[in-house]
Structure formats: C-alpha cells, structure tokens
Amino acid sequence: MPKSFLSTLTGSFSTGAAENPTVAMVEAAYRHHGLDIRYINCEVPPDLLGDAVRGARAMGWVGFNCSLPHKVTVIEHLDGLGESAEIMGAVNCAVRRGDQLIGENTDGKGFLKSLMEKIDPRGKSVVMFGAGGAARAIGVELALAGATRIVVVNRGVERGQTLVDLLNTRTEATAEFAAWSGPYAIPDGTDIVVNATSIGLYPDVDGRLDIDLDTLKPGMVVADVIVNPPKTNILRDAEARGCTVVDGLGMLINQGVIGIKYWTGVDADPTVMRDTLTEIFGASD
C-alpha cells in the first residue's frame, strides 16, 4: 500500500496564540500513539475568525480548539452545539461529525475529570471564585455532575449574578452570588473551593486570592485552573492548612485527552502530555 503524504489536521484559533502550550502537549500525544496528525497553533484576530473556520472546513480539519477571545463568537460559524456547550453558551472545541462542525466545551469537562481524581462533586457544596468563561464552564459541569450548592464569588455583581441565574435555571444545582469586596471567608460545610480567576497567572505569580486563609480547613479540596505556574499561592496556602489540592495542569491535560478522543477516537495517554508540560513549566507533582 503506498504511503500517504496527507496528514490529518487539527489545531487552535486564538489571540495570544504564542502563549498557548497546547500544541506541544497534543503533538506529543500524537507522536506517542503513532498518529499522522498535526496540531497547528494559529493566531486569529476576532475579525478573521469566520475566515479561519471556513478555511478549516475547506482543508478538511477534523476539529480545532478555540481559546480567547473566540469561545462565544465561534458559535455563529458552527452547525450545532453539544449539551453543556449549549447551556453555557461557549465553545472551546469544534468536532467534525459527518459534514458538520459541532461545538463542544472541554474546559469544564477537563476540570471535572481532574477533580474526580480527588473527590466526586455529587452532593457536595462548592465555592467558586470568578464568573468568566472558565467559571461558566466549570460551574455548569459541576452542576451536571451533581454538586448541590455552588456559591459564585465575584467582584462584578452583574457577571456573577448572570452565572448564578444560568445555574439555577438550567441545572438542578442551587446557586447563589456572594460579593467579593474584601477577604472572603469560606463558609463552614464547603467541600470544594475553585479558583477560576486569573489571579496568580504568570507574570503575576505573587498574586493571591483575597480570602480569609484561616477558613481553609483540612478535608476541603482546593482546585486552581492556572497552568503557569502549576503550584500557585492559593494551592500552597491550602496545602499548608491540610487541604487536598488540584493544580491546573490536570484540567489542561484532560482537555487534551477529551479533544483527541473527539477528533480521532483514540484514548490518549495523559502521562505523555503531563511529562511535556512538566518539562515546559519545570513543574513537579
């Protein structure tokens, strides 16, 4: 049988693409599994997103990721949405199914898979800091996974209340808004604490969540979405108080695992991707 010189194509569309390590992680998995697939990291400004999606269609891409600032606006260029993407109104992964491009969201799914290694959110009480795109995705997936109470802590009232209303109307969870105007005290009975903000993200590595650290208690699981650095100050503070911590690498890695499964049907080895990110960021478990 003659060798094919036509690789299958996947990739990512974002603005600020040079800072996105997903290409290194995903291509490491492709190589490990002997897949003739490329992942092309593309800088796409907002006004050219439609052209990029049409180009992906024309070139037969089997799917692509969308990062900031395209997670909402990409929807108008797709043919349909998966369940959680439809609820949260955001897409970070497009998947070719037949002749259609369907929008999925692996942000929350990746976070949930990482969190489940430490705790099952079913029946649990959650405090989540932030109300942006990552928080919307995580909040919806936590609710769909059975979390019973989700407190959204945010400085902006409108955005925070919008997320609370979404969770209360579209899921079975009970959500409430808490204004973040000073050091926030984690309520007694909280099982899971999530930082879904950018506080602590490189280069602001000294950034700290404005919370009452004494209210972090042993038995709580504290999770962060930040990848760089993997061990943020909130995780260090939580660990020092006996909490179980979940870093942002797991979320990113599991996003890759889920995306590769969508695009290829292959169950990618997450250790290959973690090793790659560990080398990039100098991280350790």
mmCIF file of N, CA, C and O in Angstrom, residues 2-80:
data_model
loop_
_atom_site.group_PDB
_atom_site.id
_atom_site.type_symbol
_atom_site.label_atom_id
_atom_site.label_comp_id
_atom_site.label_asym_id
_atom_site.label_seq_id
_atom_site.Cartn_x
_atom_site.Cartn_y
_atom_site.Cartn_z
ATOM 1 N N PRO A 2 0.651 2.185 -0.906
ATOM 2 C CA PRO A 2 1.502 3.364 -0.991
ATOM 3 C C PRO A 2 1.364 4.237 0.253
ATOM 4 O O PRO A 2 0.295 4.315 0.862
ATOM 5 N N LYS A 3 2.446 4.893 0.621
ATOM 6 C CA LYS A 3 2.437 5.792 1.768
ATOM 7 C C LYS A 3 1.658 7.046 1.430
ATOM 8 O O LYS A 3 1.757 7.583 0.329
ATOM 9 N N SER A 4 0.848 7.510 2.395
ATOM 10 C CA SER A 4 0.127 8.767 2.216
ATOM 11 C C SER A 4 0.958 9.909 2.765
ATOM 12 O O SER A 4 1.538 9.814 3.848
ATOM 13 N N PHE A 5 1.010 10.975 2.033
ATOM 14 C CA PHE A 5 1.725 12.162 2.469
ATOM 15 C C PHE A 5 0.752 13.268 2.901
ATOM 16 O O PHE A 5 1.128 14.434 2.986
ATOM 17 N N LEU A 6 -0.517 12.880 3.159
ATOM 18 C CA LEU A 6 -1.537 13.844 3.580
ATOM 19 C C LEU A 6 -1.883 13.604 5.045
ATOM 20 O O LEU A 6 -2.535 12.617 5.392
ATOM 21 N N SER A 7 -1.417 14.472 5.907
ATOM 22 C CA SER A 7 -1.689 14.337 7.341
ATOM 23 C C SER A 7 -3.081 14.858 7.680
ATOM 24 O O SER A 7 -3.599 15.774 7.038
ATOM 25 N N THR A 8 -3.683 14.281 8.701
ATOM 26 C CA THR A 8 -4.920 14.808 9.264
ATOM 27 C C THR A 8 -4.593 16.073 10.038
ATOM 28 O O THR A 8 -3.557 16.160 10.699
ATOM 29 N N LEU A 9 -5.486 17.066 9.972
ATOM 30 C CA LEU A 9 -5.201 18.362 10.581
ATOM 31 C C LEU A 9 -6.162 18.690 11.723
ATOM 32 O O LEU A 9 -7.372 18.484 11.621
ATOM 33 N N THR A 10 -5.601 19.195 12.806
ATOM 34 C CA THR A 10 -6.328 19.795 13.921
ATOM 35 C C THR A 10 -5.559 21.058 14.302
ATOM 36 O O THR A 10 -4.504 21.339 13.750
ATOM 37 N N GLY A 11 -6.078 21.808 15.262
ATOM 38 C CA GLY A 11 -5.341 22.997 15.655
ATOM 39 C C GLY A 11 -6.099 23.863 16.626
ATOM 40 O O GLY A 11 -7.038 23.423 17.281
ATOM 41 N N SER A 12 -5.669 25.115 16.710
ATOM 42 C CA SER A 12 -6.263 26.057 17.656
ATOM 43 C C SER A 12 -6.312 27.445 17.047
ATOM 44 O O SER A 12 -5.372 27.857 16.362
ATOM 45 N N PHE A 13 -7.411 28.150 17.312
ATOM 46 C CA PHE A 13 -7.563 29.543 16.896
ATOM 47 C C PHE A 13 -7.662 30.405 18.153
ATOM 48 O O PHE A 13 -8.539 30.184 18.999
ATOM 49 N N SER A 14 -6.765 31.382 18.282
ATOM 50 C CA SER A 14 -6.830 32.272 19.438
ATOM 51 C C SER A 14 -6.067 33.549 19.125
ATOM 52 O O SER A 14 -5.402 33.669 18.095
ATOM 53 N N THR A 15 -6.190 34.502 20.043
ATOM 54 C CA THR A 15 -5.366 35.700 20.005
ATOM 55 C C THR A 15 -4.495 35.664 21.250
ATOM 56 O O THR A 15 -5.003 35.579 22.363
ATOM 57 N N GLY A 16 -3.197 35.688 21.027
ATOM 58 C CA GLY A 16 -2.242 35.379 22.092
ATOM 59 C C GLY A 16 -1.797 33.933 21.977
ATOM 60 O O GLY A 16 -1.474 33.279 22.964
ATOM 61 N N ALA A 17 -1.786 33.430 20.739
ATOM 62 C CA ALA A 17 -1.505 32.009 20.491
ATOM 63 C C ALA A 17 -0.111 31.593 20.924
ATOM 64 O O ALA A 17 0.115 30.441 21.297
ATOM 65 N N ALA A 18 0.838 32.514 20.897
ATOM 66 C CA ALA A 18 2.222 32.161 21.242
ATOM 67 C C ALA A 18 2.365 31.704 22.693
ATOM 68 O O ALA A 18 3.338 31.030 23.040
ATOM 69 N N GLU A 19 1.390 32.057 23.542
ATOM 70 C CA GLU A 19 1.455 31.680 24.959
ATOM 71 C C GLU A 19 0.746 30.366 25.257
ATOM 72 O O GLU A 19 0.697 29.935 26.408
ATOM 73 N N ASN A 20 0.192 29.724 24.242
ATOM 74 C CA ASN A 20 -0.616 28.519 24.439
ATOM 75 C C ASN A 20 0.234 27.261 24.255
ATOM 76 O O ASN A 20 0.689 26.973 23.147
ATOM 77 N N PRO A 21 0.468 26.470 25.340
ATOM 78 C CA PRO A 21 1.315 25.285 25.230
ATOM 79 C C PRO A 21 0.596 24.042 24.714
ATOM 80 O O PRO A 21 1.196 22.971 24.627
ATOM 81 N N THR A 22 -0.692 24.178 24.367
ATOM 82 C CA THR A 22 -1.477 23.003 23.982
ATOM 83 C C THR A 22 -0.866 22.275 22.791
ATOM 84 O O THR A 22 -0.886 21.049 22.712
ATOM 85 N N VAL A 23 -0.298 23.026 21.846
ATOM 86 C CA VAL A 23 0.281 22.403 20.660
ATOM 87 C C VAL A 23 1.369 21.403 21.042
ATOM 88 O O VAL A 23 1.432 20.293 20.493
ATOM 89 N N ALA A 24 2.236 21.761 21.979
ATOM 90 C CA ALA A 24 3.321 20.861 22.384
ATOM 91 C C ALA A 24 2.761 19.615 23.060
ATOM 92 O O ALA A 24 3.231 18.489 22.814
ATOM 93 N N MET A 25 1.761 19.811 23.898
ATOM 94 C CA MET A 25 1.152 18.705 24.628
ATOM 95 C C MET A 25 0.441 17.731 23.694
ATOM 96 O O MET A 25 0.624 16.510 23.775
ATOM 97 N N VAL A 26 -0.378 18.265 22.793
ATOM 98 C CA VAL A 26 -1.176 17.413 21.907
ATOM 99 C C VAL A 26 -0.291 16.706 20.883
ATOM 100 O O VAL A 26 -0.455 15.502 20.621
ATOM 101 N N GLU A 27 0.682 17.411 20.304
ATOM 102 C CA GLU A 27 1.541 16.753 19.316
ATOM 103 C C GLU A 27 2.413 15.679 19.961
ATOM 104 O O GLU A 27 2.740 14.674 19.322
ATOM 105 N N ALA A 28 2.765 15.849 21.240
ATOM 106 C CA ALA A 28 3.489 14.785 21.946
ATOM 107 C C ALA A 28 2.630 13.530 22.030
ATOM 108 O O ALA A 28 3.130 12.400 21.856
ATOM 109 N N ALA A 29 1.342 13.716 22.281
ATOM 110 C CA ALA A 29 0.432 12.565 22.336
ATOM 111 C C ALA A 29 0.267 11.928 20.967
ATOM 112 O O ALA A 29 0.256 10.693 20.840
ATOM 113 N N TYR A 30 0.144 12.745 19.920
ATOM 114 C CA TYR A 30 0.039 12.199 18.564
ATOM 115 C C TYR A 30 1.254 11.337 18.232
ATOM 116 O O TYR A 30 1.123 10.230 17.690
ATOM 117 N N ARG A 31 2.444 11.844 18.542
ATOM 118 C CA ARG A 31 3.665 11.079 18.254
ATOM 119 C C ARG A 31 3.694 9.783 19.054
ATOM 120 O O ARG A 31 4.047 8.723 18.524
ATOM 121 N N HIS A 32 3.339 9.868 20.319
ATOM 122 C CA HIS A 32 3.367 8.691 21.188
ATOM 123 C C HIS A 32 2.480 7.578 20.664
ATOM 124 O O HIS A 32 2.837 6.392 20.737
ATOM 125 N N HIS A 33 1.329 7.959 20.114
ATOM 126 C CA HIS A 33 0.373 6.964 19.627
ATOM 127 C C HIS A 33 0.551 6.659 18.136
ATOM 128 O O HIS A 33 -0.262 5.911 17.560
ATOM 129 N N GLY A 34 1.591 7.201 17.510
ATOM 130 C CA GLY A 34 1.876 6.900 16.115
ATOM 131 C C GLY A 34 0.834 7.427 15.153
ATOM 132 O O GLY A 34 0.588 6.814 14.102
ATOM 133 N N LEU A 35 0.215 8.570 15.494
ATOM 134 C CA LEU A 35 -0.836 9.149 14.659
ATOM 135 C C LEU A 35 -0.252 10.169 13.693
ATOM 136 O O LEU A 35 0.522 11.042 14.103
ATOM 137 N N ASP A 36 -0.626 10.061 12.433
ATOM 138 C CA ASP A 36 -0.164 11.022 11.421
ATOM 139 C C ASP A 36 -1.128 12.209 11.425
ATOM 140 O O ASP A 36 -1.935 12.403 10.518
ATOM 141 N N ILE A 37 -1.052 12.981 12.497
ATOM 142 C CA ILE A 37 -1.944 14.120 12.698
ATOM 143 C C ILE A 37 -1.104 15.302 13.145
ATOM 144 O O ILE A 37 -0.155 15.147 13.912
ATOM 145 N N ARG A 38 -1.444 16.481 12.660
ATOM 146 C CA ARG A 38 -0.775 17.701 13.076
ATOM 147 C C ARG A 38 -1.746 18.586 13.855
ATOM 148 O O ARG A 38 -2.951 18.560 13.630
ATOM 149 N N TYR A 39 -1.180 19.376 14.773
ATOM 150 C CA TYR A 39 -1.943 20.360 15.540
ATOM 151 C C TYR A 39 -1.309 21.712 15.262
ATOM 152 O O TYR A 39 -0.155 21.950 15.622
ATOM 153 N N ILE A 40 -2.042 22.585 14.589
ATOM 154 C CA ILE A 40 -1.496 23.847 14.107
ATOM 155 C C ILE A 40 -2.026 24.983 14.979
ATOM 156 O O ILE A 40 -3.239 25.238 15.030
ATOM 157 N N ASN A 41 -1.129 25.644 15.679
ATOM 158 C CA ASN A 41 -1.478 26.732 16.590
ATOM 159 C C ASN A 41 -1.529 28.036 15.798
ATOM 160 O O ASN A 41 -0.499 28.490 15.290
ATOM 161 N N CYS A 42 -2.716 28.633 15.700
ATOM 162 C CA CYS A 42 -2.916 29.769 14.795
ATOM 163 C C CYS A 42 -3.313 31.040 15.548
ATOM 164 O O CYS A 42 -4.220 31.022 16.380
ATOM 165 N N GLU A 43 -2.647 32.124 15.243
ATOM 166 C CA GLU A 43 -3.028 33.445 15.740
ATOM 167 C C GLU A 43 -4.139 33.978 14.838
ATOM 168 O O GLU A 43 -3.921 34.262 13.651
ATOM 169 N N VAL A 44 -5.346 34.093 15.384
ATOM 170 C CA VAL A 44 -6.506 34.511 14.598
ATOM 171 C C VAL A 44 -7.176 35.703 15.280
ATOM 172 O O VAL A 44 -7.731 35.567 16.372
ATOM 173 N N PRO A 45 -7.124 36.898 14.677
ATOM 174 C CA PRO A 45 -7.804 38.050 15.271
ATOM 175 C C PRO A 45 -9.318 37.895 15.160
ATOM 176 O O PRO A 45 -9.819 37.160 14.298
ATOM 177 N N PRO A 46 -10.073 38.570 16.028
ATOM 178 C CA PRO A 46 -11.530 38.390 16.049
ATOM 179 C C PRO A 46 -12.218 38.613 14.703
ATOM 180 O O PRO A 46 -13.143 37.879 14.346
ATOM 181 N N ASP A 47 -11.774 39.605 13.935
ATOM 182 C CA ASP A 47 -12.461 39.921 12.682
ATOM 183 C C ASP A 47 -12.195 38.889 11.579
ATOM 184 O O ASP A 47 -12.862 38.919 10.533
ATOM 185 N N LEU A 48 -11.262 37.967 11.813
ATOM 186 C CA LEU A 48 -10.956 36.949 10.807
ATOM 187 C C LEU A 48 -11.342 35.539 11.255
ATOM 188 O O LEU A 48 -10.994 34.557 10.596
ATOM 189 N N LEU A 49 -12.074 35.424 12.378
ATOM 190 C CA LEU A 49 -12.438 34.108 12.884
ATOM 191 C C LEU A 49 -13.289 33.332 11.879
ATOM 192 O O LEU A 49 -13.071 32.137 11.658
ATOM 193 N N GLY A 50 -14.244 33.995 11.251
ATOM 194 C CA GLY A 50 -15.082 33.322 10.260
ATOM 195 C C GLY A 50 -14.260 32.755 9.117
ATOM 196 O O GLY A 50 -14.496 31.633 8.655
ATOM 197 N N ASP A 51 -13.279 33.522 8.658
ATOM 198 C CA ASP A 51 -12.399 33.042 7.591
ATOM 199 C C ASP A 51 -11.623 31.811 8.052
ATOM 200 O O ASP A 51 -11.424 30.864 7.284
ATOM 201 N N ALA A 52 -11.161 31.828 9.305
ATOM 202 C CA ALA A 52 -10.397 30.693 9.826
ATOM 203 C C ALA A 52 -11.243 29.431 9.868
ATOM 204 O O ALA A 52 -10.779 28.347 9.488
ATOM 205 N N VAL A 53 -12.485 29.550 10.324
ATOM 206 C CA VAL A 53 -13.366 28.374 10.394
ATOM 207 C C VAL A 53 -13.683 27.864 8.992
ATOM 208 O O VAL A 53 -13.667 26.658 8.733
ATOM 209 N N ARG A 54 -13.944 28.780 8.068
ATOM 210 C CA ARG A 54 -14.197 28.352 6.686
ATOM 211 C C ARG A 54 -12.966 27.686 6.089
ATOM 212 O O ARG A 54 -13.083 26.719 5.326
ATOM 213 N N GLY A 55 -11.798 28.184 6.438
ATOM 214 C CA GLY A 55 -10.570 27.554 5.969
ATOM 215 C C GLY A 55 -10.403 26.150 6.518
ATOM 216 O O GLY A 55 -9.996 25.231 5.799
ATOM 217 N N ALA A 56 -10.722 25.966 7.803
ATOM 218 C CA ALA A 56 -10.643 24.634 8.406
ATOM 219 C C ALA A 56 -11.600 23.671 7.713
ATOM 220 O O ALA A 56 -11.269 22.503 7.466
ATOM 221 N N ARG A 57 -12.798 24.158 7.403
ATOM 222 C CA ARG A 57 -13.756 23.319 6.651
ATOM 223 C C ARG A 57 -13.178 22.942 5.286
ATOM 224 O O ARG A 57 -13.210 21.773 4.881
ATOM 225 N N ALA A 58 -12.646 23.946 4.596
ATOM 226 C CA ALA A 58 -12.158 23.708 3.241
ATOM 227 C C ALA A 58 -10.989 22.739 3.218
ATOM 228 O O ALA A 58 -10.842 21.937 2.285
ATOM 229 N N MET A 59 -10.161 22.774 4.269
ATOM 230 C CA MET A 59 -8.982 21.911 4.314
ATOM 231 C C MET A 59 -9.254 20.572 4.986
ATOM 232 O O MET A 59 -8.341 19.760 5.139
ATOM 233 N N GLY A 60 -10.494 20.330 5.383
ATOM 234 C CA GLY A 60 -10.864 19.035 5.931
ATOM 235 C C GLY A 60 -10.376 18.769 7.338
ATOM 236 O O GLY A 60 -10.219 17.619 7.735
ATOM 237 N N TRP A 61 -10.129 19.839 8.111
ATOM 238 C CA TRP A 61 -9.732 19.624 9.504
ATOM 239 C C TRP A 61 -10.793 18.777 10.214
ATOM 240 O O TRP A 61 -11.992 18.966 10.000
ATOM 241 N N VAL A 62 -10.346 17.888 11.098
ATOM 242 C CA VAL A 62 -11.307 17.062 11.851
ATOM 243 C C VAL A 62 -11.754 17.763 13.126
ATOM 244 O O VAL A 62 -12.649 17.275 13.822
ATOM 245 N N GLY A 63 -11.161 18.908 13.427
ATOM 246 C CA GLY A 63 -11.575 19.685 14.580
ATOM 247 C C GLY A 63 -10.528 20.692 14.983
ATOM 248 O O GLY A 63 -9.410 20.698 14.459
ATOM 249 N N PHE A 64 -10.920 21.564 15.895
ATOM 250 C CA PHE A 64 -9.982 22.577 16.376
ATOM 251 C C PHE A 64 -10.452 23.093 17.736
ATOM 252 O O PHE A 64 -11.619 22.989 18.097
ATOM 253 N N ASN A 65 -9.486 23.635 18.472
ATOM 254 C CA ASN A 65 -9.799 24.340 19.709
ATOM 255 C C ASN A 65 -9.997 25.817 19.430
ATOM 256 O O ASN A 65 -9.420 26.366 18.496
ATOM 257 N N CYS A 66 -10.797 26.451 20.262
ATOM 258 C CA CYS A 66 -10.927 27.901 20.253
ATOM 259 C C CYS A 66 -10.623 28.410 21.646
ATOM 260 O O CYS A 66 -11.233 27.961 22.617
ATOM 261 N N SER A 67 -9.675 29.329 21.726
ATOM 262 C CA SER A 67 -9.381 29.949 23.008
ATOM 263 C C SER A 67 -9.775 31.419 22.923
ATOM 264 O O SER A 67 -10.446 31.844 21.975
ATOM 265 N N LEU A 68 -9.377 32.192 23.933
ATOM 266 C CA LEU A 68 -9.745 33.612 23.975
ATOM 267 C C LEU A 68 -9.270 34.316 22.714
ATOM 268 O O LEU A 68 -8.176 34.037 22.235
ATOM 269 N N PRO A 69 -10.082 35.213 22.138
ATOM 270 C CA PRO A 69 -11.387 35.678 22.626
ATOM 271 C C PRO A 69 -12.561 35.085 21.845
ATOM 272 O O PRO A 69 -13.587 35.754 21.672
ATOM 273 N N HIS A 70 -12.438 33.862 21.357
ATOM 274 C CA HIS A 70 -13.367 33.333 20.351
ATOM 275 C C HIS A 70 -14.420 32.358 20.874
ATOM 276 O O HIS A 70 -15.206 31.821 20.091
ATOM 277 N N LYS A 71 -14.448 32.078 22.174
ATOM 278 C CA LYS A 71 -15.260 30.963 22.676
ATOM 279 C C LYS A 71 -16.762 31.166 22.496
ATOM 280 O O LYS A 71 -17.511 30.191 22.431
ATOM 281 N N VAL A 72 -17.196 32.409 22.425
ATOM 282 C CA VAL A 72 -18.621 32.694 22.212
ATOM 283 C C VAL A 72 -18.895 32.994 20.738
ATOM 284 O O VAL A 72 -19.816 32.431 20.135
ATOM 285 N N THR A 73 -18.082 33.850 20.126
ATOM 286 C CA THR A 73 -18.353 34.274 18.753
ATOM 287 C C THR A 73 -18.193 33.140 17.742
ATOM 288 O O THR A 73 -18.782 33.189 16.658
ATOM 289 N N VAL A 74 -17.432 32.087 18.076
ATOM 290 C CA VAL A 74 -17.271 30.973 17.137
ATOM 291 C C VAL A 74 -18.584 30.249 16.899
ATOM 292 O O VAL A 74 -18.776 29.614 15.844
ATOM 293 N N ILE A 75 -19.521 30.357 17.829
ATOM 294 C CA ILE A 75 -20.776 29.600 17.732
ATOM 295 C C ILE A 75 -21.516 29.915 16.435
ATOM 296 O O ILE A 75 -22.095 29.023 15.809
ATOM 297 N N GLU A 76 -21.491 31.175 16.019
ATOM 298 C CA GLU A 76 -22.230 31.558 14.810
ATOM 299 C C GLU A 76 -21.649 30.921 13.552
ATOM 300 O O GLU A 76 -22.305 30.899 12.506
ATOM 301 N N HIS A 77 -20.438 30.385 13.640
ATOM 302 C CA HIS A 77 -19.790 29.769 12.480
ATOM 303 C C HIS A 77 -19.883 28.242 12.490
ATOM 304 O O HIS A 77 -19.340 27.588 11.597
ATOM 305 N N LEU A 78 -20.560 27.665 13.496
ATOM 306 C CA LEU A 78 -20.668 26.219 13.636
ATOM 307 C C LEU A 78 -22.070 25.745 13.275
ATOM 308 O O LEU A 78 -22.989 26.546 13.084
ATOM 309 N N ASP A 79 -22.233 24.422 13.203
ATOM 310 C CA ASP A 79 -23.510 23.840 12.759
ATOM 311 C C ASP A 79 -24.391 23.352 13.906
ATOM 312 O O ASP A 79 -25.555 23.011 13.689
ATOM 313 N N GLY A 80 -23.853 23.306 15.113
ATOM 314 C CA GLY A 80 -24.621 22.833 16.252
ATOM 315 C C GLY A 80 -23.747 22.800 17.488
ATOM 316 O O GLY A 80 -22.531 23.039 17.416
#
